[in-house]
PDB file of C-alpha atoms in Angstrom:
ATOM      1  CA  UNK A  24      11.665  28.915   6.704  1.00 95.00           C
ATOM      2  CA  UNK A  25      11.296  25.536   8.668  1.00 97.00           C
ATOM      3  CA  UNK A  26      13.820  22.931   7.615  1.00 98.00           C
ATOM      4  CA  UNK A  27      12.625  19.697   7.631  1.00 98.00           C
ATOM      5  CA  UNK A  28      15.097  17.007   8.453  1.00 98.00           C
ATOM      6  CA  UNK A  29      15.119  13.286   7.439  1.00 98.00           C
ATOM      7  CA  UNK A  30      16.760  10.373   8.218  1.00 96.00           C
ATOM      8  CA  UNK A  31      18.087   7.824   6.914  1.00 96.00           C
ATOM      9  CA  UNK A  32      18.990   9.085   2.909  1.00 97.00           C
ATOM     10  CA  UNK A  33      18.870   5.541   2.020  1.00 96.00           C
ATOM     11  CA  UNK A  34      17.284   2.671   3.663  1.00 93.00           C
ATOM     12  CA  UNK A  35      18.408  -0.512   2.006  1.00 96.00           C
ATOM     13  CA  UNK A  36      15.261  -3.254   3.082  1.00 96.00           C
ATOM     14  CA  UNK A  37      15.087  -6.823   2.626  1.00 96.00           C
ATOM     15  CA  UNK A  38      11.294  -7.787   1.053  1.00 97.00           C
ATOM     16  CA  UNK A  39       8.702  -8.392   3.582  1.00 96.00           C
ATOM     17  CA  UNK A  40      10.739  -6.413   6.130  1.00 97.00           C
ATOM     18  CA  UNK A  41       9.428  -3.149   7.882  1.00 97.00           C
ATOM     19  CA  UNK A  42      10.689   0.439   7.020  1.00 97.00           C
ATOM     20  CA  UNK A  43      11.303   3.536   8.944  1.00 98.00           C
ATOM     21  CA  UNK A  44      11.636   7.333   8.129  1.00 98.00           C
ATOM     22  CA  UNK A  45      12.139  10.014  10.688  1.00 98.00           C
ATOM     23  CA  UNK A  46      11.754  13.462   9.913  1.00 98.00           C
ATOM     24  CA  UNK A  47      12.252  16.555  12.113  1.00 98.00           C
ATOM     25  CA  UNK A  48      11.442  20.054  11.184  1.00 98.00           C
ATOM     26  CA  UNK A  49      13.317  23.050  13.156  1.00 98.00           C
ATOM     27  CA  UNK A  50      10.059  24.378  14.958  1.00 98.00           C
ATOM     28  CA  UNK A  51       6.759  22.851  15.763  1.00 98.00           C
ATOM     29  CA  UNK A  52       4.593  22.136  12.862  1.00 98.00           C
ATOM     30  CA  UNK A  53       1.409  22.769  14.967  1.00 98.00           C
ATOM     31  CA  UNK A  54      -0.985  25.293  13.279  1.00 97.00           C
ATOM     32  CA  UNK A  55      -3.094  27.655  15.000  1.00 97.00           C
ATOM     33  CA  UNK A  56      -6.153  25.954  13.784  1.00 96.00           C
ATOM     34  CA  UNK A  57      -4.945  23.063  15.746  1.00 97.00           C
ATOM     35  CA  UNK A  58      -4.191  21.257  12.901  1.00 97.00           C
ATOM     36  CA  UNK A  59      -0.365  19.097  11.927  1.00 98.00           C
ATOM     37  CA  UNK A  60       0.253  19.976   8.524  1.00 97.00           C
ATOM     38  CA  UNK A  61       2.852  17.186   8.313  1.00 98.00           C
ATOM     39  CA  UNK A  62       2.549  15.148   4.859  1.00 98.00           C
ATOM     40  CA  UNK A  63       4.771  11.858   3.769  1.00 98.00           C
ATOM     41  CA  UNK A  64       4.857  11.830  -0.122  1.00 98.00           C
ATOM     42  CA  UNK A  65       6.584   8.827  -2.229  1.00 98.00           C
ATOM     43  CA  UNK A  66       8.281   8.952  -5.205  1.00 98.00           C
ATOM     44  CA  UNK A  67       8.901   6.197  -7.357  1.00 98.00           C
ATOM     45  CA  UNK A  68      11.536   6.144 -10.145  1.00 96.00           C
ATOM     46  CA  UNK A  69      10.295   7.914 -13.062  1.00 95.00           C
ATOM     47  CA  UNK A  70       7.218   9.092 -11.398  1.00 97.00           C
ATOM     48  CA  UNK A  71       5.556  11.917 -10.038  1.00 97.00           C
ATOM     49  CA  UNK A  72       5.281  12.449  -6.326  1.00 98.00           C
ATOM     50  CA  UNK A  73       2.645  10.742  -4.623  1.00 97.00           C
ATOM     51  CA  UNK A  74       0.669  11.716  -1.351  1.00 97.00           C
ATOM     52  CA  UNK A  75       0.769   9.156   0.950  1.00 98.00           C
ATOM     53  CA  UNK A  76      -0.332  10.485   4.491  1.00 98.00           C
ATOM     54  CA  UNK A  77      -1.799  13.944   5.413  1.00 98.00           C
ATOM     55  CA  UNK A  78      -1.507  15.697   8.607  1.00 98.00           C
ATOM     56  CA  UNK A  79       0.650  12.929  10.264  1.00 98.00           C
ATOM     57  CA  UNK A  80      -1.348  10.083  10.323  1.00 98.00           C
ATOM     58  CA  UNK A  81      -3.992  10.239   7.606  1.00 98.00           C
ATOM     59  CA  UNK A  82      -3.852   7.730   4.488  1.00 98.00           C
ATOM     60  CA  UNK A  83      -4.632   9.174   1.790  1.00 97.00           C
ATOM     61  CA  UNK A  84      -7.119   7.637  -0.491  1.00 95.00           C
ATOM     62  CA  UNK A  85      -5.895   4.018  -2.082  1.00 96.00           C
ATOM     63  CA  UNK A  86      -2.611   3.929  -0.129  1.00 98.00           C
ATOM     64  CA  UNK A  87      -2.650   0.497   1.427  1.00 97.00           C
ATOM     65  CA  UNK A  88      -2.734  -0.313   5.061  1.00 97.00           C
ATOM     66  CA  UNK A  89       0.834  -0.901   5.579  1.00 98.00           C
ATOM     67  CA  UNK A  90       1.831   2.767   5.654  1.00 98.00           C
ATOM     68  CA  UNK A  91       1.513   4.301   8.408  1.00 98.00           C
ATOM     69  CA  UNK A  92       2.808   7.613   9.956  1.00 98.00           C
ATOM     70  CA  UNK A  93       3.091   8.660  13.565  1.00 98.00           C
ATOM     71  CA  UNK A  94       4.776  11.509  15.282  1.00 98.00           C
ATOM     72  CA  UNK A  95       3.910  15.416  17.022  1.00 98.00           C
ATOM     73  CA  UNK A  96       5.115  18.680  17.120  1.00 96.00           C
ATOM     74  CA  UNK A  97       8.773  18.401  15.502  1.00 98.00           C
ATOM     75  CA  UNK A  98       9.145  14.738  15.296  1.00 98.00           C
ATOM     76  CA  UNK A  99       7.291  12.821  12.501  1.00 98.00           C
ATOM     77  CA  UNK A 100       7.607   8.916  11.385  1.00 98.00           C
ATOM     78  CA  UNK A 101       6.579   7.283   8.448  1.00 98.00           C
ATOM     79  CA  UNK A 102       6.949   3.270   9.085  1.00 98.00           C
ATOM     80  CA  UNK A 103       6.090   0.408   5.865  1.00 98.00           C
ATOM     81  CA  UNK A 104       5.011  -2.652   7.733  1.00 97.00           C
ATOM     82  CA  UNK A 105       6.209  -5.272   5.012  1.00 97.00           C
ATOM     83  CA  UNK A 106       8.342  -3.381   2.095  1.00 97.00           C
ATOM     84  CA  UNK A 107       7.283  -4.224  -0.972  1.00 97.00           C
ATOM     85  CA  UNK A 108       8.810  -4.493  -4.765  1.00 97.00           C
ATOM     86  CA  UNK A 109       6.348  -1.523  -5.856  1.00 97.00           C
ATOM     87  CA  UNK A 110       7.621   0.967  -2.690  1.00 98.00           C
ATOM     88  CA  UNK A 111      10.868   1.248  -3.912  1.00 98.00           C
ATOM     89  CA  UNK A 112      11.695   5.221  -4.120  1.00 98.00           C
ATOM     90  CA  UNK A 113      12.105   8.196  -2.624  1.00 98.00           C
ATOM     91  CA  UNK A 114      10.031   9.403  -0.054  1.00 98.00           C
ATOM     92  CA  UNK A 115       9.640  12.795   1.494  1.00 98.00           C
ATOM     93  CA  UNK A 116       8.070  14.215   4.477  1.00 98.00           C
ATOM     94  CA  UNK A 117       6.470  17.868   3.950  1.00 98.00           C
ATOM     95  CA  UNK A 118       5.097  20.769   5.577  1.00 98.00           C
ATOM     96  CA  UNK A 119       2.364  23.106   5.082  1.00 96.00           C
ATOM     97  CA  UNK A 120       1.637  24.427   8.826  1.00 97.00           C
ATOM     98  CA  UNK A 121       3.722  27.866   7.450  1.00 95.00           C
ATOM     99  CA  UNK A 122       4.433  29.244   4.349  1.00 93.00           C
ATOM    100  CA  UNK A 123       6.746  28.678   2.570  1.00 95.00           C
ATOM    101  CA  UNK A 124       5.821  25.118   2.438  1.00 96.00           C
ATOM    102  CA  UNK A 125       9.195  22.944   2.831  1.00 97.00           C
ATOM    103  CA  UNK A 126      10.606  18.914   2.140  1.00 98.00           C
ATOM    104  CA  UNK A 127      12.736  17.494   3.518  1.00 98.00           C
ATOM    105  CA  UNK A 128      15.137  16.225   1.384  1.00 98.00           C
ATOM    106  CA  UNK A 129      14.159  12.524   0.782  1.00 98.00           C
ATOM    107  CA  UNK A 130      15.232   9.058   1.782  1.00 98.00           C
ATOM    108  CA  UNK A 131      15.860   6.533  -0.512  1.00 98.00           C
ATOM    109  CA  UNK A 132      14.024   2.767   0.001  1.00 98.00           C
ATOM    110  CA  UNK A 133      15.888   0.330  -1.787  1.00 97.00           C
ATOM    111  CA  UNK A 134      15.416  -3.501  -1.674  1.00 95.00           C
ATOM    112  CA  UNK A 135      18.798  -5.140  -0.223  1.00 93.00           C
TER     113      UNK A 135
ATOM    114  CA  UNK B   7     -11.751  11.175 -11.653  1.00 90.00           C
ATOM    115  CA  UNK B   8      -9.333  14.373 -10.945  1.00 93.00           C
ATOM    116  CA  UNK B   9      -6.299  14.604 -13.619  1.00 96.00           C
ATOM    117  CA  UNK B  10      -3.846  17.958 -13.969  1.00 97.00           C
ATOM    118  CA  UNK B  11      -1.763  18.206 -17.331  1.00 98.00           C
ATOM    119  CA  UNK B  12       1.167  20.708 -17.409  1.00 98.00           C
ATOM    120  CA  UNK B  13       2.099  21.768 -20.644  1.00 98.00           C
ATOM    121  CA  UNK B  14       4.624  24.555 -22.237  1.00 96.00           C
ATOM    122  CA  UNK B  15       7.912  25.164 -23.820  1.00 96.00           C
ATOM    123  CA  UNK B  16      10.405  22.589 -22.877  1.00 96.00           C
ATOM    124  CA  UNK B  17      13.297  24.764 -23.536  1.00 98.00           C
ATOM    125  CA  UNK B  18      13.745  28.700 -22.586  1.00 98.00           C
ATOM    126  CA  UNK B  19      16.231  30.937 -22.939  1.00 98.00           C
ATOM    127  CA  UNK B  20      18.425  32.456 -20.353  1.00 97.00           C
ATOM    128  CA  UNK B  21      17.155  35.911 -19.232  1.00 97.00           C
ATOM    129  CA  UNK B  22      13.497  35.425 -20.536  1.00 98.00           C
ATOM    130  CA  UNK B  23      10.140  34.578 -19.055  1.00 98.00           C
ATOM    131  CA  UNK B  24       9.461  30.309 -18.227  1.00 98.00           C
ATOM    132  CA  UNK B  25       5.367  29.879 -18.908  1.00 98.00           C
ATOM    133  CA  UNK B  26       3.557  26.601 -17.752  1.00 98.00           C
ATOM    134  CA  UNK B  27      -0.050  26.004 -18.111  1.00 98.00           C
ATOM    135  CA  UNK B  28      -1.654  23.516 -15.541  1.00 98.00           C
ATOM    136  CA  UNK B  29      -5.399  21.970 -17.172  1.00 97.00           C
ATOM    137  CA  UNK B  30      -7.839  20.473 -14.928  1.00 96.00           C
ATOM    138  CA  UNK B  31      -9.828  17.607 -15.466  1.00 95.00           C
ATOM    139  CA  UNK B  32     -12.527  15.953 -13.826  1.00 93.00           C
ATOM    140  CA  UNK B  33     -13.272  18.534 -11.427  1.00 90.00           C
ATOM    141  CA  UNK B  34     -13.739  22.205 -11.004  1.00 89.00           C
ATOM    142  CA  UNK B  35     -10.903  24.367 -10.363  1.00 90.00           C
ATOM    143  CA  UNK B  36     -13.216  26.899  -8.659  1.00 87.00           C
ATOM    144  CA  UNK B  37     -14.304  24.492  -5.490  1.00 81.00           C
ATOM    145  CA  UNK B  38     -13.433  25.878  -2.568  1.00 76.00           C
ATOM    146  CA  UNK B  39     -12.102  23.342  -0.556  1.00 80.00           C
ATOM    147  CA  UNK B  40      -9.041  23.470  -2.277  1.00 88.00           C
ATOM    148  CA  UNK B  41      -5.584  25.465  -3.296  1.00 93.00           C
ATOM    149  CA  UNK B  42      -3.624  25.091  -6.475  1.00 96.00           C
ATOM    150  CA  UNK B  43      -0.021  24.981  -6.519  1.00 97.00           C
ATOM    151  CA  UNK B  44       3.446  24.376  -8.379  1.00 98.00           C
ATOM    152  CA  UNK B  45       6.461  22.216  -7.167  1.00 98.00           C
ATOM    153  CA  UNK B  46       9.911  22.181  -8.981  1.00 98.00           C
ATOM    154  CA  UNK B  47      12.803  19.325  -9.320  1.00 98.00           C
ATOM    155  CA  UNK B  48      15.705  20.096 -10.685  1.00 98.00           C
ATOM    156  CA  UNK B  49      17.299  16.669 -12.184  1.00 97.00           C
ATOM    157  CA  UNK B  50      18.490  14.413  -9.453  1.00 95.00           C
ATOM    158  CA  UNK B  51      17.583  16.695  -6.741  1.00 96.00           C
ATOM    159  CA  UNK B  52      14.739  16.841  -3.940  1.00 96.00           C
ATOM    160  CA  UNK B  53      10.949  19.156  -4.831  1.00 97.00           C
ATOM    161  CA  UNK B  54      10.593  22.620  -4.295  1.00 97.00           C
ATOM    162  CA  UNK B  55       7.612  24.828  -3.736  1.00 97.00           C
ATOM    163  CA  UNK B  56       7.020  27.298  -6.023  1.00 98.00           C
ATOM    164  CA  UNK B  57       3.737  28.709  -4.827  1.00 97.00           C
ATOM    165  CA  UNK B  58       0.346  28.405  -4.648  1.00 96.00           C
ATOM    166  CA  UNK B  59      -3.275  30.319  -5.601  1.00 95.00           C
ATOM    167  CA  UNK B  60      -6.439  29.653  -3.349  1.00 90.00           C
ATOM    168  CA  UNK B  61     -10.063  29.664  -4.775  1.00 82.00           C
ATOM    169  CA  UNK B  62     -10.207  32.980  -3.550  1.00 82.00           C
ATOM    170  CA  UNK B  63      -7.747  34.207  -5.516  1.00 86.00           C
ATOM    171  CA  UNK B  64      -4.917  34.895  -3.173  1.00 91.00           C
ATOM    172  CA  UNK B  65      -1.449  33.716  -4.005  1.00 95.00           C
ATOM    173  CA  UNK B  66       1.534  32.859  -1.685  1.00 95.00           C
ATOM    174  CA  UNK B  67       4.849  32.426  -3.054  1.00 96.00           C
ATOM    175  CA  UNK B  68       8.357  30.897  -1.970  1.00 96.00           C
ATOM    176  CA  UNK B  69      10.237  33.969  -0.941  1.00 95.00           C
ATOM    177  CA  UNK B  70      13.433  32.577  -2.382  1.00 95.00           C
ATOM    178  CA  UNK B  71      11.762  33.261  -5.987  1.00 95.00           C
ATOM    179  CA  UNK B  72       9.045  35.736  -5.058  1.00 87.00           C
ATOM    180  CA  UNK B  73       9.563  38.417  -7.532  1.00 92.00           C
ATOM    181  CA  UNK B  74      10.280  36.530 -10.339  1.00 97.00           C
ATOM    182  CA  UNK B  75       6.966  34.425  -9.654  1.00 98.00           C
ATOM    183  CA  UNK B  76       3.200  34.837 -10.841  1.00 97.00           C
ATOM    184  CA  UNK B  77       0.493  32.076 -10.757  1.00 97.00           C
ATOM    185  CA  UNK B  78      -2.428  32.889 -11.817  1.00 95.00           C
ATOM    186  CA  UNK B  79      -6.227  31.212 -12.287  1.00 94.00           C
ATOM    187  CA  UNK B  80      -8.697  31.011 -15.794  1.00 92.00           C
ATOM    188  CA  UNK B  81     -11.525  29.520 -14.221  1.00 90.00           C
ATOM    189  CA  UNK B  82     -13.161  29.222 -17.594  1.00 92.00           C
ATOM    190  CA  UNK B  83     -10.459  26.874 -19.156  1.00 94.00           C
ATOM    191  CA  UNK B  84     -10.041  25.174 -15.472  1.00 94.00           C
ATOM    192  CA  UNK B  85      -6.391  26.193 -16.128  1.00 95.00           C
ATOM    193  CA  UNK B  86      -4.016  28.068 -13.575  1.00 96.00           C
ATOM    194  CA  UNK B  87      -0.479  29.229 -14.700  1.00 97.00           C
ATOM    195  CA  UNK B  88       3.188  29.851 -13.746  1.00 98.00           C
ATOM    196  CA  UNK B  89       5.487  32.599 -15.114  1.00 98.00           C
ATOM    197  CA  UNK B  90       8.900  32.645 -13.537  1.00 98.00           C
ATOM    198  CA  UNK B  91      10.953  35.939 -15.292  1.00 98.00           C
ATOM    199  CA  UNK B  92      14.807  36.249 -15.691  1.00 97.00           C
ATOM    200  CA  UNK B  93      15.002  32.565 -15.796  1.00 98.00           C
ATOM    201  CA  UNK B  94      18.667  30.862 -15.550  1.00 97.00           C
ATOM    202  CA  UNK B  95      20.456  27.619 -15.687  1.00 97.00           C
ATOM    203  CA  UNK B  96      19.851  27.224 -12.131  1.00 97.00           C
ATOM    204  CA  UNK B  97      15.553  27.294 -12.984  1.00 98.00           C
ATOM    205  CA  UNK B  98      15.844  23.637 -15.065  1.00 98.00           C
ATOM    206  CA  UNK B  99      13.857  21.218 -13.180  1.00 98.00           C
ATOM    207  CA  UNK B 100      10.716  19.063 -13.950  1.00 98.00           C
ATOM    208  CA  UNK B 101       8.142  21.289 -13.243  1.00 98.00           C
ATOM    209  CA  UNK B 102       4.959  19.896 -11.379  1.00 98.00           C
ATOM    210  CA  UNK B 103       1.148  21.285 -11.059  1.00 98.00           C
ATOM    211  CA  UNK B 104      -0.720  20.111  -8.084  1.00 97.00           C
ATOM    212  CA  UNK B 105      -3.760  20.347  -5.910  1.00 95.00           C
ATOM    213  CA  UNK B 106      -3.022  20.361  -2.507  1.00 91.00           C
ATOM    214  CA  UNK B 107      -0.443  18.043  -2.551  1.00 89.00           C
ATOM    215  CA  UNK B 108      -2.933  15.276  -3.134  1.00 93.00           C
ATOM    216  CA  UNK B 109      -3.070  14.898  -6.694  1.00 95.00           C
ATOM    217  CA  UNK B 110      -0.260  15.570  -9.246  1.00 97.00           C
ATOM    218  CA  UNK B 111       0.564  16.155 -12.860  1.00 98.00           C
ATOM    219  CA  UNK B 112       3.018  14.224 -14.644  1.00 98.00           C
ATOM    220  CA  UNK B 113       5.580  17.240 -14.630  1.00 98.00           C
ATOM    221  CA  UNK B 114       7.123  18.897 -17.493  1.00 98.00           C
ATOM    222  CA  UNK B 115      10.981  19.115 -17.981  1.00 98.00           C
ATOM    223  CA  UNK B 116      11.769  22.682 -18.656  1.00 98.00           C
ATOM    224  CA  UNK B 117      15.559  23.480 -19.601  1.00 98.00           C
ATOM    225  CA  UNK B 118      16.924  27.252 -19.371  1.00 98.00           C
ATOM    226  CA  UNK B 119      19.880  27.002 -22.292  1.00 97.00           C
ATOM    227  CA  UNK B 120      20.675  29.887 -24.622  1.00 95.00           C
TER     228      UNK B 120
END
């Protein structure tokens, strides 16, 4: 299975501050189509997962400008340009380049 | 505008079989240009993938729970399923439907106690 690696587990921001995630998984995430099946999904309390960005970089639909994700091969980043009240939660990166798919195991934004 | 509802039993019983429906609405659940899946949480802890089923009928499964695991598709109720047999403590988690990863149910809270 790929493990998929993140860091920080919490990230305590101060409002209107930026935000990074990393996330590593143990073998490139490159698919033989050509394709980086590398997703960021965010959780907020009480809430179901959320899909954020799609194959690294790709907002998904109604997910505001100031996500953004960045990254290749094993190496994947997830940045929030200005944290907000409403992104407080967990986030998680994910892969589906090989089955099983596989999270990593969440970091935590919190407002400081 | 797409919506997935989970639904089933909220509590099982150790050793028996764990059944969630997953209904679709606002869409078809036979498009092809997409795969249907589960994802577990057990309380306080990260997601899991259970498995998925493609239009086509094919299913792939988390090895880790493989042959305790069946999804399965009713295209005429737009519903697809999870059974997970010989269920234990360990199996209590909030159990989520998906579609691709891109849209989500609510989850359900299923607890294995005797």
């Amino acid at each position: 299975d790929i493990v998929m690696t993140q860091t920080p587990l919490s990230s305590p921001v101060t409002l209107g501050q930026p935000a990074s995630i990393s996330c590593r998984s143990s073998q490139s995430l490159v698919h033989s189509d050509g394709n980086t099946y590398l997703s960021w999904l965010q959780q907020r309390p009480g809430q179901p997962p959320r899909l954020l960005i799609y194959k690294i970089s790709n907002r998904f639909s109604g997910v505001p400008d100031r996500f953004s994700g960045s990254g290749a091969g094993t190496d994947f980043t997830l940045k929030i340009s200005r944290v907000e009240a409403e992104d407080v939660g967990v986030y998680y990166c994910m892969q589906a380049t090989q089955f099983p798919q596989t999270f990593g195991g969440g970091t935590k934004v919190e407002i400081k | 505008q797409l919506q997935l509802q989970e639904s089933g039993p909220g509590l099982v019983k150790p050793s028996e079989t764990l059944s969630l429906t997953c209904t679709v609405s606002g869409g078809s659940i036979s498009s092809s240009s997409y795969y249907w899946g589960w994802i577990r949480q057990p309380p306080g802890k990260g997601l899991e993938w259970i498995g998925s089923i493609y239009y086509s009928g094919s299913t792939y499964y988390n090895p880790s729970l493989k042959s305790r695991v069946t999804i399965s598709v009713d295209t005429s109720k737009n519903q697809f399923s999870l059974k997970l047999s010989s269920v234990t403590a360990a199996d209590t988690a909030v159990y989520y439907c998906a579609r691709r990863m891109d849209v989500w149910g609510q989850g359900t809270t299923v607890t294995v106690s005797s």
